[in-house]
Each structure stands twice: as C-alpha cells, then as structure tokens.
Coordinates of C-alpha atoms and ligand atoms in Angstrom, one line a residue:
X25 CA -19.0 54.6 -5.6
X26 CA -15.9 54.5 -7.9
X27 CA -16.4 55.8 -11.2
X28 CA -15.9 52.3 -12.8
X29 CA -18.2 51.0 -10.5
X30 CA -20.8 53.6 -11.4
X31 CA -20.2 52.9 -15.1
X32 CA -20.6 49.0 -14.4
X33 CA -24.1 49.5 -12.5
X34 CA -25.2 51.8 -15.1
X35 CA -24.3 49.2 -17.9
X36 CA -26.0 46.3 -15.8
X37 CA -29.2 48.6 -15.5
X38 CA -29.2 49.1 -19.2
X39 CA -28.5 45.6 -20.0
X40 CA -31.0 43.6 -17.8
X41 CA -34.2 44.1 -19.7
X42 CA -32.6 42.4 -22.6
X43 CA -31.2 39.4 -20.9
X44 CA -33.0 36.0 -21.9
X45 CA -36.1 35.6 -19.7
X46 CA -35.0 32.0 -18.5
X47 CA -31.6 30.4 -18.7
X48 CA -31.2 27.5 -21.1
X49 CA -31.1 23.9 -19.4
X50 CA -30.3 20.6 -20.4
X51 CA -32.6 17.8 -19.6
X52 CA -29.8 16.6 -17.4
X53 CA -30.0 19.6 -15.0
X54 CA -30.5 18.8 -11.3
X55 CA -29.6 16.0 -8.9
X56 CA -29.5 12.3 -9.8
X57 CA -29.2 9.4 -7.4
X58 CA -27.8 6.2 -7.8
X59 CA -28.8 3.6 -5.3
X60 CA -27.4 0.3 -6.5
X61 CA -24.1 1.1 -8.1
X62 CA -21.3 -1.3 -7.5
X63 CA -19.0 -0.3 -4.5
X64 CA -16.2 0.4 -6.8
X65 CA -16.2 3.3 -7.2
X66 CA -19.4 3.5 -5.8
X67 CA -21.3 6.1 -7.7
X68 CA -23.9 7.8 -5.3
X69 CA -25.0 10.8 -7.1
X70 CA -24.7 13.2 -10.3
X71 CA -25.2 16.8 -10.1
X72 CA -25.6 18.9 -13.3
X73 CA -26.0 22.7 -13.6
X74 CA -26.2 24.7 -16.9
X75 CA -26.2 28.2 -17.6
X76 CA -26.7 29.3 -21.2
X77 CA -24.3 26.9 -23.1
X78 CA -21.9 26.4 -20.2
X79 CA -22.6 23.0 -18.3
X80 CA -20.9 22.1 -15.3
X81 CA -21.3 19.4 -12.7
X82 CA -19.7 16.4 -10.9
X83 CA -20.3 12.7 -10.0
X84 CA -20.1 11.9 -6.4
X85 CA -18.4 8.4 -5.7
X86 CA -17.5 6.8 -2.6
X87 CA -14.0 5.9 -3.5
X88 CA -12.9 9.3 -5.0
X89 CA -15.6 11.9 -3.6
X90 CA -16.7 14.2 -6.2
X91 CA -15.5 13.7 -10.0
X92 CA -15.5 17.0 -11.7
X93 CA -17.1 17.1 -15.3
X94 CA -14.6 18.6 -17.6
X95 CA -15.6 20.2 -21.0
X96 CA -19.1 19.0 -20.4
X97 CA -21.2 19.4 -23.5
X98 CA -24.4 18.2 -25.3
X99 CA -23.8 15.6 -28.3
X100 CA -26.8 14.3 -30.0
X101 CA -28.8 14.6 -26.8
X102 CA -26.3 13.0 -24.7
X103 CA -24.3 14.9 -22.0
X104 CA -20.6 14.1 -22.6
X105 CA -17.6 15.2 -20.4
X106 CA -14.1 14.2 -19.5
X107 CA -13.0 13.3 -16.0
X108 CA -9.7 12.9 -14.6
X109 CA -8.5 9.3 -14.4
X110 CA -6.3 7.8 -12.0
X111 CA -3.2 5.4 -11.8
X112 CA -3.2 5.1 -15.6
X113 CA -0.7 7.4 -17.2
X114 CA -1.6 6.5 -20.7
X115 CA -5.2 7.8 -20.1
X116 CA -5.1 10.9 -17.9
X117 CA -8.8 11.5 -18.5
X118 CA -11.7 9.4 -19.6
X119 CA -14.7 10.3 -21.4
X120 CA -18.1 9.7 -19.7
X121 CA -21.6 9.9 -21.2
X122 CA -24.9 10.3 -20.0
X123 CA -28.1 9.4 -21.7
X124 CA -31.7 9.9 -20.8
X125 CA -34.4 7.4 -21.2
X126 CA -37.9 7.2 -19.4
X127 CA -37.0 10.1 -17.1
X128 CA -34.1 8.3 -15.7
X129 CA -30.2 8.8 -16.7
X130 CA -27.8 6.3 -17.8
X131 CA -24.2 7.1 -16.6
X132 CA -21.3 5.2 -18.6
X133 CA -17.7 5.9 -18.0
X134 CA -14.3 4.5 -16.6
X135 CA -12.1 5.2 -13.8
X136 CA -8.9 3.3 -13.5
X137 CA -10.2 -0.2 -13.8
X138 CA -13.7 0.4 -12.6
X139 CA -16.4 0.4 -15.6
X140 CA -19.4 2.4 -14.7
X141 CA -22.7 1.8 -16.4
X142 CA -25.6 2.8 -13.9
X143 CA -29.0 4.1 -13.9
X144 CA -29.9 7.2 -11.8
X145 CA -33.2 8.7 -10.9
X146 CA -34.2 12.1 -10.1
X147 CA -33.4 13.6 -6.7
X148 CA -33.9 16.9 -4.6
X149 CA -31.6 19.4 -3.2
X150 CA -32.2 17.8 0.2
X151 CA -30.8 14.6 -1.3
X152 CA -27.7 16.4 -2.7
X153 CA -27.1 17.8 0.7
X154 CA -27.4 14.4 2.3
X155 CA -25.1 12.7 -0.2
X156 CA -22.5 15.5 -0.4
X157 CA -19.1 14.4 0.2
X158 CA -17.4 15.7 3.2
X159 CA -13.9 17.0 2.7
X160 CA -11.3 17.1 5.3
X161 CA -8.2 19.4 5.6
X162 CA -4.8 17.9 6.0
X163 CA -2.6 19.3 8.6
X164 CA 0.6 21.2 7.8
X165 CA 3.9 19.2 8.4
X166 CA 5.4 19.6 11.8
X167 CA 8.6 18.5 13.2
X168 CA 9.9 15.1 12.1
X169 CA 8.7 12.2 14.1
X170 CA 11.6 10.1 15.1
X171 CA 11.1 6.2 14.8
X172 CA 11.8 4.1 17.9
X173 CA 10.5 0.7 17.1
X174 CA 12.6 -0.8 14.1
X175 CA 16.3 -0.7 15.0
X176 CA 16.2 -3.7 12.4
X177 CA 14.0 -4.7 9.8
X178 CA 10.6 -5.7 11.3
X179 CA 9.9 -9.3 10.8
X180 CA 6.3 -11.1 11.2
X181 CA 3.6 -12.3 9.2
X182 CA 0.8 -10.8 7.3
X183 CA -2.6 -12.1 6.3
X184 CA -2.5 -10.6 2.6
X185 CA -0.7 -12.7 0.4
X186 CA -2.5 -15.9 1.4
X187 CA -5.9 -14.9 2.7
X188 CA -6.6 -11.8 0.6
X189 CA -9.7 -10.3 2.3
X190 CA -10.9 -13.5 3.7
X191 CA -9.3 -13.3 6.9
X192 CA -10.9 -13.8 10.5
X193 CA -10.4 -14.0 14.2
X194 CA -10.0 -17.8 14.4
X195 CA -7.3 -17.7 11.6
X196 CA -5.3 -14.8 13.0
X197 CA -5.4 -16.8 16.5
X198 CA -4.2 -19.9 14.6
X199 CA -1.4 -18.0 13.0
X200 CA -0.1 -16.9 16.3
X201 CA -0.2 -20.5 17.5
X202 CA 1.5 -21.6 14.4
X203 CA 4.2 -19.0 14.9
X204 CA 5.1 -20.4 18.1
X205 CA 4.7 -24.1 17.2
X206 CA 6.9 -23.9 14.1
X207 CA 9.7 -22.1 15.9
X208 CA 9.2 -19.1 13.8
X209 CA 8.6 -16.7 16.7
X210 CA 12.0 -17.8 18.3
X211 CA 13.7 -17.2 15.1
X212 CA 12.7 -13.7 15.2
X213 CA 9.5 -13.3 13.5
X214 CA 7.3 -11.0 15.7
X215 CA 4.2 -9.4 14.2
X216 CA 1.0 -11.1 13.2
X217 CA -0.5 -8.5 10.9
X218 CA -4.0 -8.4 9.8
X219 CA -4.1 -6.6 6.5
X220 CA -7.2 -5.5 4.5
X221 CA -10.8 -7.0 5.3
X222 CA -11.1 -6.8 8.9
X223 CA -13.2 -3.4 8.9
X224 CA -17.0 -3.1 9.3
X225 CA -18.7 0.3 9.5
X226 CA -18.5 3.2 11.6
X227 CA -20.9 3.7 14.7
X228 CA -22.9 6.9 15.4
X229 CA -19.8 8.6 17.0
X230 CA -17.7 7.8 13.8
X231 CA -15.7 4.9 15.7
X232 CA -14.7 2.4 13.2
X233 CA -16.0 -1.2 14.1
X234 CA -14.6 -4.4 12.9
X235 CA -16.9 -6.6 10.9
X236 CA -18.5 -9.7 12.2
X237 CA -15.6 -11.9 11.3
X238 CA -13.9 -10.0 14.2
X239 CA -16.0 -10.1 17.1
X240 CA -13.7 -8.6 19.6
X241 CA -10.4 -6.8 18.6
X242 CA -9.1 -6.4 22.2
X243 CA -9.4 -10.1 23.1
X244 CA -7.8 -11.0 19.8
X245 CA -4.7 -8.5 20.6
X246 CA -4.7 -10.2 24.1
X247 CA -4.4 -13.4 22.8
X248 CA -1.7 -12.7 20.4
X249 CA 0.3 -10.7 23.0
X250 CA 0.0 -13.8 25.3
X251 CA 1.9 -15.7 23.1
X252 CA 4.9 -13.4 23.3
X253 CA 4.1 -11.8 19.9
X254 CA 2.9 -8.4 18.5
X255 CA 0.0 -7.5 16.4
X256 CA -0.8 -5.2 13.5
X257 CA -3.7 -3.6 11.5
X258 CA -4.4 -2.0 8.3
X259 CA -6.0 1.1 7.1
X260 CA -5.9 3.7 4.2
X261 CA -5.9 7.5 4.2
X262 CA -8.6 7.4 1.6
X263 CA -12.4 6.9 2.2
X264 CA -11.8 3.5 1.0
X265 CA -9.1 0.8 1.3
X266 CA -7.6 -1.1 -1.7
X267 CA -10.0 -4.0 -1.2
X268 CA -13.0 -1.4 -0.7
X269 CA -13.5 -1.4 3.1
X270 CA -13.8 1.6 5.1
X271 CA -10.8 3.9 5.3
X272 CA -9.6 6.4 7.6
X273 CA -10.3 9.5 5.6
X274 CA -11.9 12.3 8.0
X275 CA -11.3 10.0 11.0
X276 CA -7.5 9.7 11.1
X277 CA -7.1 10.7 15.0
X278 CA -10.0 8.6 15.9
X279 CA -8.9 5.5 14.0
X280 CA -5.4 5.9 15.6
X281 CA -6.8 6.1 19.0
X282 CA -9.1 2.8 18.3
X283 CA -6.2 0.9 17.1
X284 CA -4.3 1.9 20.4
X285 CA -7.3 1.2 22.5
X286 CA -7.7 -2.2 20.8
X287 CA -4.0 -3.0 21.8
X288 CA -2.4 -3.0 18.1
X289 CA 1.4 -2.6 17.9
X290 CA 1.6 -2.0 14.1
X291 CA -0.1 0.0 11.4
X292 CA 0.2 -0.5 7.5
X293 CA -1.2 2.5 6.0
X294 CA -2.1 2.2 2.3
X295 CA -2.8 5.0 -0.1
X296 CA -5.5 3.4 -1.8
X297 CA -8.4 5.7 -3.0
X298 CA -6.4 8.4 -1.3
X299 CA -4.2 9.0 -4.1
X300 CA -7.4 10.8 -5.6
X301 CA -7.3 13.5 -2.9
X302 CA -3.6 13.2 -2.2
X303 CA -1.9 13.1 -5.7
X304 CA 1.4 15.2 -5.5
X305 CA 4.3 14.8 -3.0
X306 CA 3.1 17.4 -0.7
X307 CA -0.2 16.0 0.3
X308 CA 0.9 12.4 0.2
X309 CA 3.6 13.3 2.8
X310 CA 1.3 15.3 4.9
X311 CA -1.5 12.5 4.7
X312 CA 1.1 10.3 6.2
X313 CA 2.4 12.6 8.6
X314 CA -1.4 13.1 9.8
X315 CA -1.5 9.4 10.7
X316 CA 2.1 9.1 12.0
X317 CA 1.5 12.2 14.5
X318 CA -1.9 10.7 15.6
X319 CA -0.2 7.4 16.1
X320 CA 2.4 9.0 18.1
X321 CA -0.1 11.0 20.1
X322 CA -1.9 7.9 21.4
X323 CA 1.1 7.3 23.6
X324 CA 1.1 3.6 22.4
X325 CA 4.1 2.1 20.6
X326 CA 2.7 1.5 17.1
X327 CA 5.1 0.7 14.2
X328 CA 4.1 2.8 11.2
X329 CA 4.4 1.1 7.9
X330 CA 3.7 3.0 4.9
X331 CA 2.5 1.8 1.6
X332 CA 2.3 4.0 -1.3
X333 CA 4.3 1.9 -3.6
X334 CA 7.5 4.3 -3.5
X335 CA 5.8 7.5 -5.0
X336 CA 7.6 10.7 -4.5
X337 CA 10.7 8.9 -3.4
X338 CA 9.1 7.9 -0.1
X339 CA 12.5 6.8 1.3
X340 CA 13.6 10.5 1.3
X341 CA 10.8 11.4 3.6
X342 CA 9.3 8.2 5.1
X343 CA 11.1 8.8 8.6
X344 CA 10.0 12.3 8.7
X345 CA 6.3 11.2 9.1
X346 CA 7.1 8.5 11.6
X347 CA 7.4 5.7 9.1
X348 CA 9.9 2.9 9.8
X349 CA 9.5 0.8 6.8
X350 CA 7.8 1.9 3.4
X351 CA 6.9 -0.1 0.3
X352 CA 8.9 0.6 -2.6
X353 CA 7.1 -1.2 -5.3
X354 CA 3.7 -2.3 -6.4
X355 CA 2.4 -5.8 -5.0
X356 CA 4.4 -9.1 -5.2
X357 CA 2.8 -12.2 -6.4
X358 CA 3.9 -15.6 -6.0
X359 CA 6.0 -16.1 -9.1
X360 CA 9.6 -15.8 -9.7
X361 CA 9.5 -13.1 -12.3
X362 CA 7.4 -10.7 -10.3
X363 CA 9.5 -11.4 -7.0
X364 CA 12.9 -10.9 -9.0
X365 CA 11.8 -7.8 -10.7
X366 CA 10.8 -6.4 -7.2
X367 CA 13.9 -7.6 -5.3
X368 CA 16.5 -7.0 -8.0
X369 CA 15.3 -4.2 -9.9
X370 CA 12.8 -2.1 -8.2
X371 CA 13.5 -1.9 -4.5
X372 CA 14.5 1.6 -3.0
X373 CA 17.9 3.3 -2.9
X374 CA 20.3 1.8 -0.3
X375 CA 21.0 5.3 1.0
X376 CA 17.6 5.7 2.2
X377 CA 17.7 2.5 4.4
X378 CA 19.0 2.1 7.8
X379 CA 17.9 1.7 11.5
X380 CA 14.4 3.0 11.9
X381 CA 13.6 3.3 8.1
X382 CA 13.7 0.4 5.8
X383 CA 12.8 0.1 2.2
X384 CA 10.0 -2.5 2.0
X385 CA 9.9 -4.5 -1.3
X386 CA 6.7 -6.2 0.1
X387 CA 5.9 -9.4 1.9
X388 CA 7.5 -12.7 1.4
X389 CA 5.6 -15.6 -0.7
X390 CA 7.8 -18.3 0.4
X391 CA 5.4 -21.2 1.4
X392 CA 2.6 -20.2 -1.1
X393 CA 3.7 -22.9 -3.7
X394 CA 4.3 -20.7 -6.6
X395 CA 8.0 -20.9 -6.9
X396 CA 10.5 -23.8 -6.6
X397 CA 12.7 -24.2 -3.5
X398 CA 15.8 -22.6 -5.3
X399 CA 13.5 -19.6 -6.2
X400 CA 12.4 -19.3 -2.7
X401 CA 15.8 -19.5 -1.4
X402 CA 16.7 -16.6 -3.7
X403 CA 13.7 -14.7 -2.5
X404 CA 14.9 -15.0 1.3
X405 CA 18.6 -14.3 0.2
X406 CA 17.7 -11.3 -1.8
X407 CA 15.3 -9.8 1.0
X408 CA 18.1 -10.5 3.7
X409 CA 20.8 -9.0 1.5
X410 CA 18.2 -6.0 0.9
X411 CA 17.8 -5.4 4.9
X412 CA 14.1 -5.8 3.9
X413 CA 11.3 -6.3 6.4
X414 CA 10.6 -10.2 6.4
X415 CA 6.8 -10.5 6.6
X416 CA 5.9 -14.0 5.7
X417 CA 2.6 -14.4 3.8
X418 CA 1.8 -18.1 3.7
X419 CA -0.6 -20.2 5.9
X420 CA 1.9 -20.8 8.9
X421 CA -0.1 -24.0 9.8
X422 CA 1.1 -25.5 6.5
X423 CA 4.7 -24.6 6.8
X424 CA 6.6 -27.6 5.1
X425 CA 10.0 -28.8 6.5
X426 CA 11.6 -27.3 3.2
X427 CA 10.0 -23.9 3.8
X428 CA 10.8 -23.7 7.4
X429 CA 14.3 -24.5 6.6
X430 CA 14.2 -21.4 4.4
X431 CA 12.3 -19.1 6.5
X432 CA 14.0 -20.0 9.8
X433 CA 17.6 -20.0 8.7
X434 CA 19.2 -18.0 11.6
X435 CA 22.5 -17.5 9.6
X436 CA 20.3 -15.7 6.6
X437 CA 18.1 -13.9 9.0
X438 CA 21.2 -12.6 10.9
X439 CA 22.3 -10.9 7.7
X440 CA 18.9 -9.3 7.2
X441 CA 18.8 -8.3 11.0
X442 CA 22.5 -7.1 11.2
X443 CA 22.4 -4.1 13.5
X444 CA 24.6 -1.9 11.0
X445 CA 21.5 -1.8 9.0
X446 CA 23.2 -1.5 5.4
X447 CA 21.1 -2.3 2.6
X448 CA 23.2 -4.6 0.3
X449 CA 23.5 -4.1 -3.4
X450 CA 24.8 -5.5 -6.6
X451 CA 28.6 -5.0 -6.8
X452 CA 29.0 -6.9 -10.0
X453 CA 26.4 -7.7 -12.7
X454 CA 27.2 -9.9 -15.7
X455 CA 24.0 -10.4 -17.8
X456 CA 21.9 -12.7 -15.5
X457 CA 24.5 -13.2 -12.9
X458 CA 24.5 -10.8 -10.0
X459 CA 27.1 -10.5 -7.2
X460 CA 25.8 -8.6 -4.1
X461 CA 27.6 -7.4 -0.9
X462 CA 26.2 -6.3 2.4
X463 CA 28.9 -4.9 5.0
X464 CA 27.9 -6.4 8.5
X465 CA 28.3 -4.9 12.0
X466 CA 31.3 -7.2 12.9
X467 CA 33.2 -6.4 9.9
X468 CA 32.4 -9.5 7.9
X469 CA 30.4 -9.3 4.7
X470 CA 27.6 -11.0 3.4
X471 CA 28.1 -11.9 -0.3
X472 CA 25.4 -13.5 -2.6
X473 CA 25.9 -15.0 -6.0
X474 CA 22.6 -14.8 -7.8
X475 CA 21.9 -16.8 -11.1
X476 CA 18.8 -15.3 -12.8
X477 CA 19.0 -17.5 -15.7
X478 CA 16.8 -20.5 -16.4
X479 CA 19.8 -22.9 -16.6
X480 CA 22.7 -23.6 -13.9
X481 CA 25.8 -21.5 -14.1
X482 CA 29.4 -21.8 -12.7
X483 CA 30.6 -18.4 -11.5
X484 CA 33.1 -16.8 -9.0
X485 CA 33.0 -14.5 -6.0
X486 CA 36.1 -12.9 -4.8
X487 CA 37.3 -11.2 -1.7
X488 CA 37.3 -8.0 -4.0
X489 CA 33.5 -8.4 -4.2
X490 CA 33.5 -8.0 -0.5
X491 CA 35.6 -5.1 -0.6
X492 CA 38.3 -7.1 1.3
X493 CA 41.9 -7.7 0.5
X494 CA 41.8 -11.5 1.5
X495 CA 39.4 -13.7 3.4
X496 CA 40.1 -16.1 6.1
X497 CA 36.7 -17.6 6.9
X498 CA 34.0 -18.3 4.6
X499 CA 30.6 -19.5 5.9
X500 CA 28.1 -20.8 3.5
X501 CA 24.8 -19.5 4.8
X502 CA 22.5 -22.2 3.2
X503 CA 24.6 -25.3 3.7
X504 CA 26.2 -24.3 7.1
X505 CA 29.6 -25.3 5.8
X506 CA 32.6 -23.3 7.0
X507 CA 35.8 -23.1 5.0
X508 CA 39.1 -21.0 5.4
X509 CA 38.8 -19.5 1.8
X510 CA 36.6 -18.8 -1.1
X511 CA 36.2 -21.8 -3.6
X512 CA 37.5 -21.3 -7.2
X513 CA 33.9 -21.1 -8.4
X514 CA 30.3 -22.0 -7.3
X515 CA 27.7 -23.9 -9.0
X516 CA 24.5 -22.0 -8.8
X517 CA 21.0 -23.7 -9.9
X518 CA 18.7 -22.0 -12.2
X519 CA 17.1 -18.9 -10.5
X520 CA 19.1 -20.0 -7.5
X521 CA 21.5 -18.5 -5.0
X522 CA 24.9 -19.3 -3.1
X523 CA 25.1 -17.0 0.0
X524 CA 28.1 -16.5 2.0
X525 CA 29.5 -14.7 5.1
X526 CA 33.3 -13.9 4.5
X527 CA 35.7 -12.6 7.2
X528 CA 38.9 -10.8 6.4
Ligands
GLA19 C1 -2.6 -3.0 -1.8 C2 -1.4 -3.4 -0.9 C3 -1.3 -4.8 -0.5 C4 -2.6 -5.1 0.4 C5 -4.0 -4.7 -0.4 C6 -5.0 -4.8 0.3 O1 -2.6 -3.6 -2.8 O2 -0.3 -3.1 -1.7 O3 -0.1 -5.3 0.2 O4 -2.5 -4.4 1.5 O5 -3.8 -3.4 -0.9 O6 -6.3 -4.6 -0.2

C-alpha cells in the first residue's frame, strides 16, 4: 500500500463511526411509473436518488430516452430541477416540478412543445430494469458511400403534404394509378413515397411491422413496380418519427434489410427524436452514415434522402453518408409566404448541389389549393431553377388541368433535370424583383424573372443576366413561344414569374 493510501485508509477508519447512521432521503426517492402518459414525449418512469443534500435522477421518455435532472433540489416540499430542452434556442433548459399527493407523484414540465402533467405511482427496482432505456452505440465514420441513383434531381410524389399520417395501402395504389393516368409518370415523376404513418410495432425478433393500414408491403411495392414506378418509405434514426411512430433507433441494420426485403427503392430518413441523441455534427453525420451504410449493404438500390433541415451544413457531408438529396429547410406549407422563404431565401448553397447530391427545399404543394396559379408557377419555376427534387404533394387523382399544365410542363422539367446539374441562383435582385440564371448542359441558360411583390411589375432580362454576350433564340418556358431575341421588358403578375431558355 502506498503512503497516501495508508493515510486515506486510516482516515476512513477514523471517520466511519461519526458518519450519519442513515442517508437523508426525499419522499421522492425511488422508482415512479407512468402508465398513461401521452405518447409525446411518452414519459414512462422517473427515478430519484438522494444522498445527503444531493439529489439526482432522471425521467425516462419514449422520445428522448432518459432526461437527466439538473440542479435537483427541494423547494417547499416540491422536487424541482432543470431539464435540457430541445429545438428551442430561447429555452435551452426548462424547469420541471414534482409534487407529492396521496403517495403518488405529480410530474409537470415541458420539453419542446410537449407539456407534461402526469401522475406516477411507486414502482420497484425490477420495474426500473424493465423500463430502462436501451442505448445503442453509433459506428464510426468509414469510407464515403458514393451515390449512384440520382444523376438528376429525383422526381415523384410523397404522401405527407396532402395526407399527413392518414395514408394507407389503397391510397398509395391509387396514387400509382393516377401517376400513370395523368401522364405524370411519362413526364418524369418516378417515385411514389410513403411518408410517416405506415409503421406498426416490432415483432419478437425486433422486425418492424407495418400498421393495419398496410396489410402487405411486398404486395404494395409489387403493385407500384408493375406500373413502371418506384416506391419509397420513411423512418427516423430516433426512437420515434416526427409523427410519433416507431423509429429505427437500435434497429438500423434490421430496418434497412426490412425495407430492402419489402422491395423499397427510396428511404427518407428524418432526424426526429434522434436530435436528442445526435445533437452535434459528428453524431448527426454518423447517424446518417449508419443508415446509409446499412442500405448499401442490403445490396438493393435504395435512394437515400436525408431530412435534418439543413443542420450542420448537410450539403457539405450529405454525399459522404450515401445521401443523394438532403432537406435544407424546415417544412413547407401550402402558402406563398413559406414557399417563397424556403425557395428564395433558405435553400442550400449551390456549390453543394450537383449529380448525386441535391439540396432539397422540401416537397411541392402545387395542387393543394393554398396558392394561386401564378404562385404555383413560381413554386415550380423556383424549384426547377434550383435543381431541386420534384416531389409532388397533392392528391394525384384530383390533378386539375391547370395544375397538370404546371407540373407536367416538359420545358420547365428539363431545366430541373438538366444533366449538368447546376443549381441556379439569383444574378440580380432589386427589392422584390429577382432574376435567376441556371446554365444548362447544351450551353443555353435558363433565366427566370420573379416578382415577389403583391402587384404586377414590368421588368427586364438581359443577355448579361445569362452571362452571354447576346442571344439568338429565346424560348418562353411557360407559354412555349419562341423568338429570336429578348423582349424589351416583361410583364410579371403579382407573385409570378417569367421563365425563359436563352441560347447564345
Ligand atoms: C417532418 C418532415 C416532414 C414529414 C414529417 C412526418 O416534419 O420534415 O417532411 O416527413 O416529419 O412526420
């Protein structure tokens, strides 16, 4: 024994008889169980341990796993503590309280937009073990996973914008049929994507099952494939998806294999609830890498779509994790203001975009009814100029002739799908007037004159805007008219656009 160890042992021997006979405990010490807490954040258990004046503990939730009590203290008979908050930069922590009445605890608090006000009853150490959150380790980054499936921005349809979580097998089949019947498939729209809301529970082996609305996933993918289309599915690296369904946490490889076995061709992977576990660049990147690698290892071609709202400059690493498109913004809604903010002001950097890696300003709202035809033309033009993925978001069965004319305009689609893969950008902005340019593979340039104002304008576009000395052919991509030169000026309706393809 070293000299200092001998002294420490001697001191301990002397000190022991004077230590308090029992450690002070709060009435909250122990295990508390919550059986009926709302799904979000799904509080299942609280554990409190006190030693003298020090109190520690955690609240276990289905969304975020254990939420640690910080600075836990007794205040007027109430246990009070701070808990880390999420997605709310103004409130990095929230204060939670636990009161006691009739031998039960009343837990109140808040995390992101979930309010907690739940009654818990006493549990045992055995209960605590049964409800303990099972953590899993993220793999380290390995070699970049090269994309092979999206040389041009992916096109298709997704269930979310119209159907929210109310999506089922019959509706997906109907969308595949309507994709063909409307001619949208032949215009280039390929993917039929099931977004959130398809998931059921895991079986005894941990394999994720669809819910009752999707009786047979393999039969569904066969149905869609038989129509010359591809089909996509959705998950999250967290324990929960954004709508509160089962996520892939702890089951990443298994889920990737399940999706492959069912015959899916596309996965949208959404950070929801995972942003608690993976909250810095390193862990977010590795969490996407984990799925990207698992998808690749299935041997099936599954296009990987990252959805983490542009955090940690996703465009700078999305390709490394096998992503071929990545969301750059929060969710679009069916109104001009949000669409314009996303499309004009918040999409990702053009230098990150190109073949097999696309900035994704979210899915289309065209046909959902919240914008005028001019505004929807702006939406389509802006996404095409941005080389954005074109994922329709309306009920394809209810595509009006007007909306079809917007969505199936092959001249505009060709700008989006141009093989050079350059993300266009504003070359001239004057107040609410923006001129955008997108150089194309054949040497021509797409030009768009956007009017973000609420009244019509008259404005110009020039060869210089296109980076050309002069132009000899001008095609108006919305009207189809072809002329040999630019007009002196263009009338643009409120919130509208004039879109051209100009050739030197
Ligand atoms: C997030 C995504 C949406 C959609 C929902 C599903 O909000 O950004 O596009 O996938 O989740 O819950």
